[in-house]
Coordinates of C-alpha atoms and ligand atoms in Angstrom, one line a residue:
X1 CA 91.4 116.6 84.6
X2 CA 94.5 114.5 84.4
X3 CA 97.6 115.4 85.8
X4 CA 101.5 113.4 86.6
X5 CA 103.9 114.7 88.6
X6 CA 107.7 116.1 88.0
X7 CA 108.8 113.1 89.5
X8 CA 106.9 110.1 87.4
X9 CA 106.8 112.5 83.9
X10 CA 110.5 112.1 84.1
X11 CA 110.0 108.4 84.8
X12 CA 107.9 108.0 81.5
X13 CA 110.6 110.3 79.5
X14 CA 113.7 108.5 81.0
X15 CA 114.8 112.0 82.3
X16 CA 115.7 113.0 85.7
X17 CA 114.0 115.1 87.0
X18 CA 116.4 117.8 87.4
X19 CA 115.8 117.9 83.5
X20 CA 112.3 117.4 83.4
X21 CA 112.6 120.8 86.1
X22 CA 114.4 122.7 83.6
X23 CA 112.2 122.5 80.9
X24 CA 109.4 123.3 82.9
X25 CA 111.6 126.5 84.4
X26 CA 111.9 126.7 80.8
X27 CA 109.1 126.9 79.9
X28 CA 108.2 129.8 83.2
X29 CA 107.0 127.7 85.5
X30 CA 109.3 127.4 89.1
X31 CA 107.9 123.3 89.7
X32 CA 109.3 121.0 92.2
X33 CA 109.5 117.2 92.2
X34 CA 106.3 116.7 93.6
X35 CA 104.1 118.9 91.4
X36 CA 101.5 118.0 89.3
X37 CA 101.0 119.3 86.0
X38 CA 98.6 118.9 83.7
X39 CA 97.9 117.3 80.1
X40 CA 98.9 120.3 78.6
X41 CA 102.0 120.8 79.6
X42 CA 103.4 116.8 79.9
X43 CA 102.9 117.5 76.6
X44 CA 105.0 120.3 75.8
X45 CA 107.6 118.9 77.5
X46 CA 107.8 115.8 76.0
X47 CA 107.8 117.8 73.2
X48 CA 111.2 119.1 74.4
X49 CA 112.3 116.1 74.6
X50 CA 111.9 116.1 71.2
X51 CA 109.7 112.4 72.4
X52 CA 106.9 112.8 69.3
X53 CA 104.9 109.9 70.6
X54 CA 101.5 110.4 72.2
X55 CA 102.3 111.0 75.3
X56 CA 100.1 109.0 78.5
X57 CA 99.1 110.6 81.1
X58 CA 97.8 107.8 83.1
X59 CA 101.5 106.9 83.7
X60 CA 101.1 103.0 85.7
X61 CA 101.9 104.3 88.4
X62 CA 102.1 101.0 89.6
X63 CA 104.9 99.9 87.7
X64 CA 107.0 102.4 89.2
X65 CA 107.1 101.6 92.7
X66 CA 107.3 98.2 91.5
X67 CA 110.5 99.1 89.9
X68 CA 113.7 97.1 91.1
X69 CA 116.8 99.5 90.8
X70 CA 119.5 98.4 89.3
X71 CA 122.0 98.1 92.0
X72 CA 125.5 99.3 92.6
X73 CA 127.6 96.0 92.4
X74 CA 130.2 98.4 94.9
X75 CA 127.8 98.9 97.6
X76 CA 126.0 95.0 97.6
X77 CA 127.5 93.5 100.4
X78 CA 126.4 89.3 101.3
X79 CA 122.9 88.2 102.7
X80 CA 122.3 85.5 104.9
X81 CA 120.8 82.8 103.1
X82 CA 116.7 81.8 103.6
X83 CA 116.0 78.5 104.4
X84 CA 112.0 76.8 103.9
X85 CA 111.8 73.7 105.1
X86 CA 109.2 71.3 103.7
X87 CA 108.4 67.7 104.3
X88 CA 105.9 66.2 104.3
X89 CA 103.2 66.6 107.4
X90 CA 104.5 64.4 110.6
X91 CA 108.3 64.5 109.7
X92 CA 110.3 66.4 111.7
X93 CA 109.4 70.1 110.2
X94 CA 108.0 72.7 113.3
X95 CA 110.4 70.8 115.7
X96 CA 113.7 70.6 113.7
X97 CA 113.7 74.2 113.6
X98 CA 112.4 74.5 117.4
X99 CA 116.1 72.0 117.9
X100 CA 118.0 74.3 115.1
X101 CA 116.5 77.6 117.0
X102 CA 116.9 75.9 120.8
X103 CA 120.3 74.8 119.3
X104 CA 121.2 78.5 118.9
X105 CA 119.8 80.9 122.0
X106 CA 122.9 82.8 123.1
X107 CA 123.5 82.8 127.1
X108 CA 122.2 86.7 126.6
X109 CA 118.9 85.7 124.3
X110 CA 118.4 82.6 127.0
X111 CA 115.0 84.2 129.8
X112 CA 114.8 86.0 127.7
X113 CA 111.4 86.4 125.9
X114 CA 111.6 84.4 122.7
X115 CA 108.8 85.9 120.4
X116 CA 107.3 83.8 117.6
X117 CA 107.1 85.3 114.5
X118 CA 107.2 83.0 111.2
X119 CA 110.6 83.5 110.6
X120 CA 113.4 83.8 112.5
X121 CA 117.6 84.0 112.3
X122 CA 120.3 82.2 114.1
X123 CA 124.3 83.1 114.1
X124 CA 126.2 80.2 113.4
X125 CA 130.6 80.1 112.9
X126 CA 130.4 84.4 112.7
X127 CA 127.7 83.9 110.0
X128 CA 123.7 84.4 109.6
X129 CA 121.4 82.3 108.5
X130 CA 117.5 83.5 108.1
X131 CA 114.9 80.6 108.1
X132 CA 111.0 80.7 106.9
X133 CA 109.0 78.4 108.7
X134 CA 106.3 77.7 106.5
X135 CA 102.6 77.4 107.1
X136 CA 101.8 74.2 104.8
X137 CA 101.9 74.1 101.0
X138 CA 98.7 75.9 100.3
X139 CA 100.4 78.8 101.3
X140 CA 103.7 78.0 99.8
X141 CA 101.5 78.1 97.0
X142 CA 99.7 81.2 96.8
X143 CA 103.2 83.1 97.9
X144 CA 104.5 81.6 94.9
X145 CA 101.4 83.0 92.7
X146 CA 102.0 86.0 93.5
X147 CA 105.7 86.6 92.3
X148 CA 107.0 86.0 96.0
X149 CA 110.2 84.4 96.0
X150 CA 112.1 84.2 98.8
X151 CA 113.7 81.2 99.4
X152 CA 117.4 81.0 98.8
X153 CA 117.1 77.2 99.8
X154 CA 114.9 74.2 99.9
X155 CA 115.3 71.9 103.8
X156 CA 113.7 68.6 102.9
X157 CA 112.6 67.3 105.4
X158 CA 112.5 63.0 105.4
X159 CA 112.1 61.0 108.0
X160 CA 113.7 58.3 108.0
X161 CA 111.5 55.4 109.5
X162 CA 108.3 56.7 107.3
X163 CA 110.2 57.6 104.2
X164 CA 109.7 59.9 101.0
X165 CA 105.4 60.7 100.7
X166 CA 102.8 62.7 98.8
X167 CA 103.9 66.4 100.0
X168 CA 107.5 64.8 99.9
X169 CA 107.1 65.0 96.4
X170 CA 104.7 67.8 96.4
X171 CA 107.5 69.3 97.5
X172 CA 109.5 68.3 95.2
X173 CA 108.0 69.6 92.3
X174 CA 107.9 73.4 94.6
X175 CA 111.4 73.7 95.1
X176 CA 112.6 72.9 91.6
X177 CA 109.8 74.7 90.3
X178 CA 110.9 77.9 92.0
X179 CA 115.0 76.7 90.5
X180 CA 116.4 76.5 94.9
X181 CA 118.8 74.0 95.5
X182 CA 117.3 71.6 97.9
X183 CA 119.2 70.1 101.2
X184 CA 117.7 66.5 102.1
X185 CA 116.9 65.9 106.1
X186 CA 116.7 62.0 106.5
X187 CA 115.1 62.5 110.0
X188 CA 114.5 60.6 113.0
X189 CA 117.7 59.2 113.0
X190 CA 117.6 58.5 116.7
X191 CA 114.1 55.8 115.7
X192 CA 115.4 51.8 115.8
X193 CA 113.1 51.5 112.7
X194 CA 115.3 54.7 110.2
X195 CA 116.6 53.3 107.0
X196 CA 118.2 56.2 106.1
X197 CA 119.2 54.1 102.9
X198 CA 115.7 53.4 101.5
X199 CA 114.9 57.5 101.3
X200 CA 117.8 57.9 99.5
X201 CA 116.7 55.1 96.6
X202 CA 113.5 57.1 96.7
X203 CA 114.9 59.9 95.9
X204 CA 116.3 58.7 93.0
X205 CA 113.0 57.5 91.6
X206 CA 112.3 62.2 92.3
X207 CA 115.2 63.0 90.1
X208 CA 117.4 63.1 93.7
X209 CA 120.7 61.5 93.4
X210 CA 122.4 62.0 97.5
X211 CA 126.4 62.7 96.9
X212 CA 127.6 58.9 98.2
X213 CA 125.2 57.2 95.4
X214 CA 127.5 60.1 93.2
X215 CA 125.3 62.4 93.3
X216 CA 125.4 66.3 93.5
X217 CA 122.3 66.4 95.9
X218 CA 123.0 67.4 99.7
X219 CA 122.4 64.8 102.7
X220 CA 122.2 65.4 106.2
X221 CA 120.6 62.6 109.0
X222 CA 120.0 64.5 111.6
X223 CA 117.8 63.8 114.6
X224 CA 115.3 67.3 115.9
X225 CA 114.3 64.7 119.0
X226 CA 118.0 63.8 119.7
X227 CA 119.6 67.0 118.3
X228 CA 122.1 64.9 116.2
X229 CA 123.1 66.3 113.3
X230 CA 122.4 70.0 113.5
X231 CA 125.7 71.3 113.6
X232 CA 126.5 69.2 109.9
X233 CA 123.4 70.7 107.8
X234 CA 123.8 75.0 109.0
X235 CA 126.7 73.9 107.8
X236 CA 126.0 72.7 104.7
X237 CA 124.0 75.2 104.8
X238 CA 126.6 78.0 104.2
X239 CA 128.2 75.7 102.2
X240 CA 125.8 76.1 99.8
X241 CA 124.6 79.6 100.5
X242 CA 128.4 80.4 99.6
X243 CA 128.5 79.2 96.9
X244 CA 125.2 80.3 95.5
X245 CA 126.9 84.1 96.4
X246 CA 124.1 85.7 98.2
X247 CA 124.4 89.4 98.1
X248 CA 121.9 92.5 98.2
X249 CA 121.9 96.2 98.4
X250 CA 121.6 97.7 101.8
X251 CA 121.7 101.8 100.6
X252 CA 118.2 101.2 98.5
X253 CA 114.7 100.9 99.6
X254 CA 113.3 98.0 102.1
X255 CA 112.0 95.8 99.5
X256 CA 109.7 92.5 102.0
X257 CA 107.3 89.8 101.4
X258 CA 105.1 89.3 104.4
X259 CA 105.1 86.5 106.3
X260 CA 102.0 86.6 108.3
X261 CA 99.8 89.4 109.3
X262 CA 96.9 89.3 112.0
X263 CA 95.0 92.2 113.3
X264 CA 96.2 92.3 116.9
X265 CA 94.1 93.4 119.7
X266 CA 96.2 96.0 121.8
X267 CA 98.5 96.9 118.2
X268 CA 96.3 96.8 115.6
X269 CA 97.1 95.4 111.9
X270 CA 100.1 93.7 112.8
X271 CA 102.9 91.9 109.8
X272 CA 106.1 90.0 109.6
X273 CA 107.2 91.2 107.3
X274 CA 110.8 89.6 105.4
X275 CA 113.0 92.4 104.5
X276 CA 114.6 91.7 101.5
X277 CA 116.8 94.1 99.8
X278 CA 117.7 97.2 101.2
X279 CA 117.2 98.5 104.9
X280 CA 113.1 99.0 106.4
X281 CA 112.9 102.1 108.9
X282 CA 111.2 103.8 111.3
X283 CA 109.3 106.3 110.0
X284 CA 109.8 105.0 105.9
X285 CA 106.5 105.6 104.5
X286 CA 105.1 101.7 102.6
X287 CA 102.7 100.0 100.7
X288 CA 102.0 96.3 101.0
X289 CA 100.1 95.5 98.4
X290 CA 96.7 96.9 98.9
X291 CA 97.8 98.4 102.6
X292 CA 100.1 101.8 103.2
X293 CA 101.8 102.5 106.1
X294 CA 104.1 104.5 107.5
X295 CA 106.7 102.1 110.1
X296 CA 105.7 102.9 113.6
X297 CA 107.9 100.4 115.0
X298 CA 109.6 97.1 115.0
X299 CA 109.9 93.9 116.1
X300 CA 112.8 91.4 115.5
X301 CA 113.0 87.9 116.0
X302 CA 114.7 87.7 119.9
X303 CA 111.0 90.9 121.1
X304 CA 113.5 93.6 120.6
X305 CA 112.1 97.4 119.4
X306 CA 115.1 97.5 116.3
X307 CA 115.0 101.0 114.2
X308 CA 116.4 99.5 111.2
X309 CA 116.1 96.2 109.3
X310 CA 118.9 94.7 107.3
X311 CA 118.5 92.3 104.1
X312 CA 117.8 89.2 105.0
X313 CA 116.4 89.8 108.8
X314 CA 112.2 89.8 109.5
X315 CA 110.4 91.7 111.4
X316 CA 107.1 93.0 113.3
X317 CA 106.4 95.9 111.9
X318 CA 103.7 98.2 113.5
X319 CA 101.5 101.1 111.6
X320 CA 99.6 99.6 108.7
X321 CA 95.9 100.4 108.3
X322 CA 94.7 97.0 107.6
X323 CA 95.8 93.0 107.6
X324 CA 97.7 92.8 104.3
X325 CA 97.9 88.8 103.4
X326 CA 100.9 86.7 103.4
X327 CA 102.4 86.8 100.5
X328 CA 102.5 90.4 99.4
X329 CA 105.6 92.7 98.5
X330 CA 106.3 95.5 100.3
X331 CA 107.6 98.2 99.1
X332 CA 109.3 101.4 100.8
X333 CA 108.3 104.8 98.5
X334 CA 109.1 108.3 99.1
X335 CA 107.0 109.2 97.4
X336 CA 103.8 109.6 99.6
X337 CA 101.3 110.3 97.8
X338 CA 102.2 107.9 95.0
X339 CA 102.6 105.0 97.7
X340 CA 98.4 106.3 99.0
X341 CA 97.6 106.0 94.9
X342 CA 98.3 102.7 93.8
X343 CA 97.5 101.1 97.5
X344 CA 94.0 103.2 96.8
X345 CA 93.6 101.8 92.9
X346 CA 95.1 98.0 94.5
X347 CA 91.9 98.3 97.5
X348 CA 89.5 99.1 94.3
X349 CA 91.0 96.2 92.7
X350 CA 90.6 94.4 95.3
X351 CA 86.8 96.2 95.9
X352 CA 85.7 95.0 92.7
X353 CA 87.7 91.3 91.8
X354 CA 85.5 90.2 96.1
X355 CA 81.8 92.4 94.1
X356 CA 82.5 89.7 91.7
X357 CA 83.0 86.4 92.8
X358 CA 80.3 88.2 95.7
X359 CA 77.9 87.8 92.2
X360 CA 78.7 85.0 90.9
X361 CA 77.9 82.6 94.3
X362 CA 75.0 84.3 94.2
X363 CA 73.5 83.4 90.3
X364 CA 75.1 79.7 92.0
X365 CA 73.1 79.8 94.4
X366 CA 70.4 80.5 92.3
X367 CA 70.5 77.7 89.9
X368 CA 71.2 76.0 92.6
X369 CA 67.0 76.7 94.1
X370 CA 65.4 76.8 90.6
Ligands
GTP401 P1 102.9 69.1 110.9 O1 104.1 70.0 110.7 O2 102.2 69.0 111.5 O3 103.5 68.8 109.1 O4 104.4 68.0 110.9 P2 106.5 68.7 111.3 O5 106.8 68.2 110.6 O6 106.7 70.3 111.5 O7 106.7 67.4 111.9 P3 106.4 67.6 113.9 O8 107.6 68.9 114.3 O9 104.8 68.3 114.2 O10 107.1 65.9 114.7 C1 105.9 65.6 114.3 C2 105.2 64.0 115.0 O11 107.9 63.7 115.5 C3 106.1 65.0 116.6 O12 105.5 63.5 117.9 C4 107.3 65.1 117.1 O13 107.7 64.6 118.4 C5 108.5 64.0 116.2 N1 109.7 63.7 115.6 C6 109.6 65.1 114.8 N2 111.3 64.5 115.3 C7 111.8 63.5 115.4 C8 112.9 62.6 115.1 O14 114.3 63.0 115.2 N3 112.5 61.8 116.4 C9 112.0 61.2 117.4 N4 111.6 60.0 117.3 N5 110.2 62.1 116.6 C10 110.3 63.4 115.8
MG402 MG1 104.5 71.5 111.8

């Protein structure tokens, strides 16, 4: 029949594991936290606590691993902002990211291997900023659909010679829907045709009124090509970050989001993960979407092997049993069996869904041929 671990039972009854173990001892059973107890015993224990309601042993293991622990305010530290660059095609998102990164490569790193991973961290005036390269709006939408919220600040890149375009509007809507503050980077200011006033005018049509026009939207003129205004942009990012008082707790199991993942020929499944809260350590048992694993190695955005990743640090991780998807949420789980159960359940669900959509396609095909 169904069983439940002492830990799960405790969660279900809103008691500590120690309290449950004590009750079990009272019933003559010496149990550990990971021990399985059967339905009858679980019901008995619930009764011991005076809990009348019928106990459903099929605990929601997924809910247990996904539950956000309440953070102790004393343990919270200021964390770097996570910044996403958005905007219309060819307005210079990648160029701007590259320019910022190059301008902030310290002497020690120069000449070293700079990995291209989907996210990187820089330091400006002693403060860190994490940048995430969104591979396009589709990926951003997919991430949001999965409930992954990774961005604290959105940089909206608008080319000064082109102005607000359809994907600019899309980006504005995404940022607004996600309730993320927007900083406008008016790019390509080096071009003779640059017309920042026209950009500002067009932005007002989308309820973005820049500061020098009496609004509250920060707009920074920049040129990724001529390396103009980059310092100013970084200053503004740090300013907005400070206002939002971004905090994280490094003393809890890690939680993060997959930015990108692939199957590497030599290294097996590799995922670039942005750790958002807690600290990820080598050896941690993790569940990433439908994939389970144990962190075997971590590589930072400068290609260095690291032993741990603090909040808002992007790292590549090795040691997964399969390739997860961008937008999947990573959680470090102490109970390995619990991790395995959840991953297996998700794999099962994924298979069932794939089967369902396959059936649908074949049905459609069938009708097409009639
Ligand atoms: P997608 O990823 O395709 O959406 O484009 P993107 O927004 O990443 O633009 P990207 O950085 O690839 O730049 C597009 C083109 O604009 C390239 O030819 C760049 O060299 C050029 N470009 C980007 N920034 C500037 C700039 O500040 N000034 C000038 N003159 N050209 C720029
Ligand atoms: Mg690009």
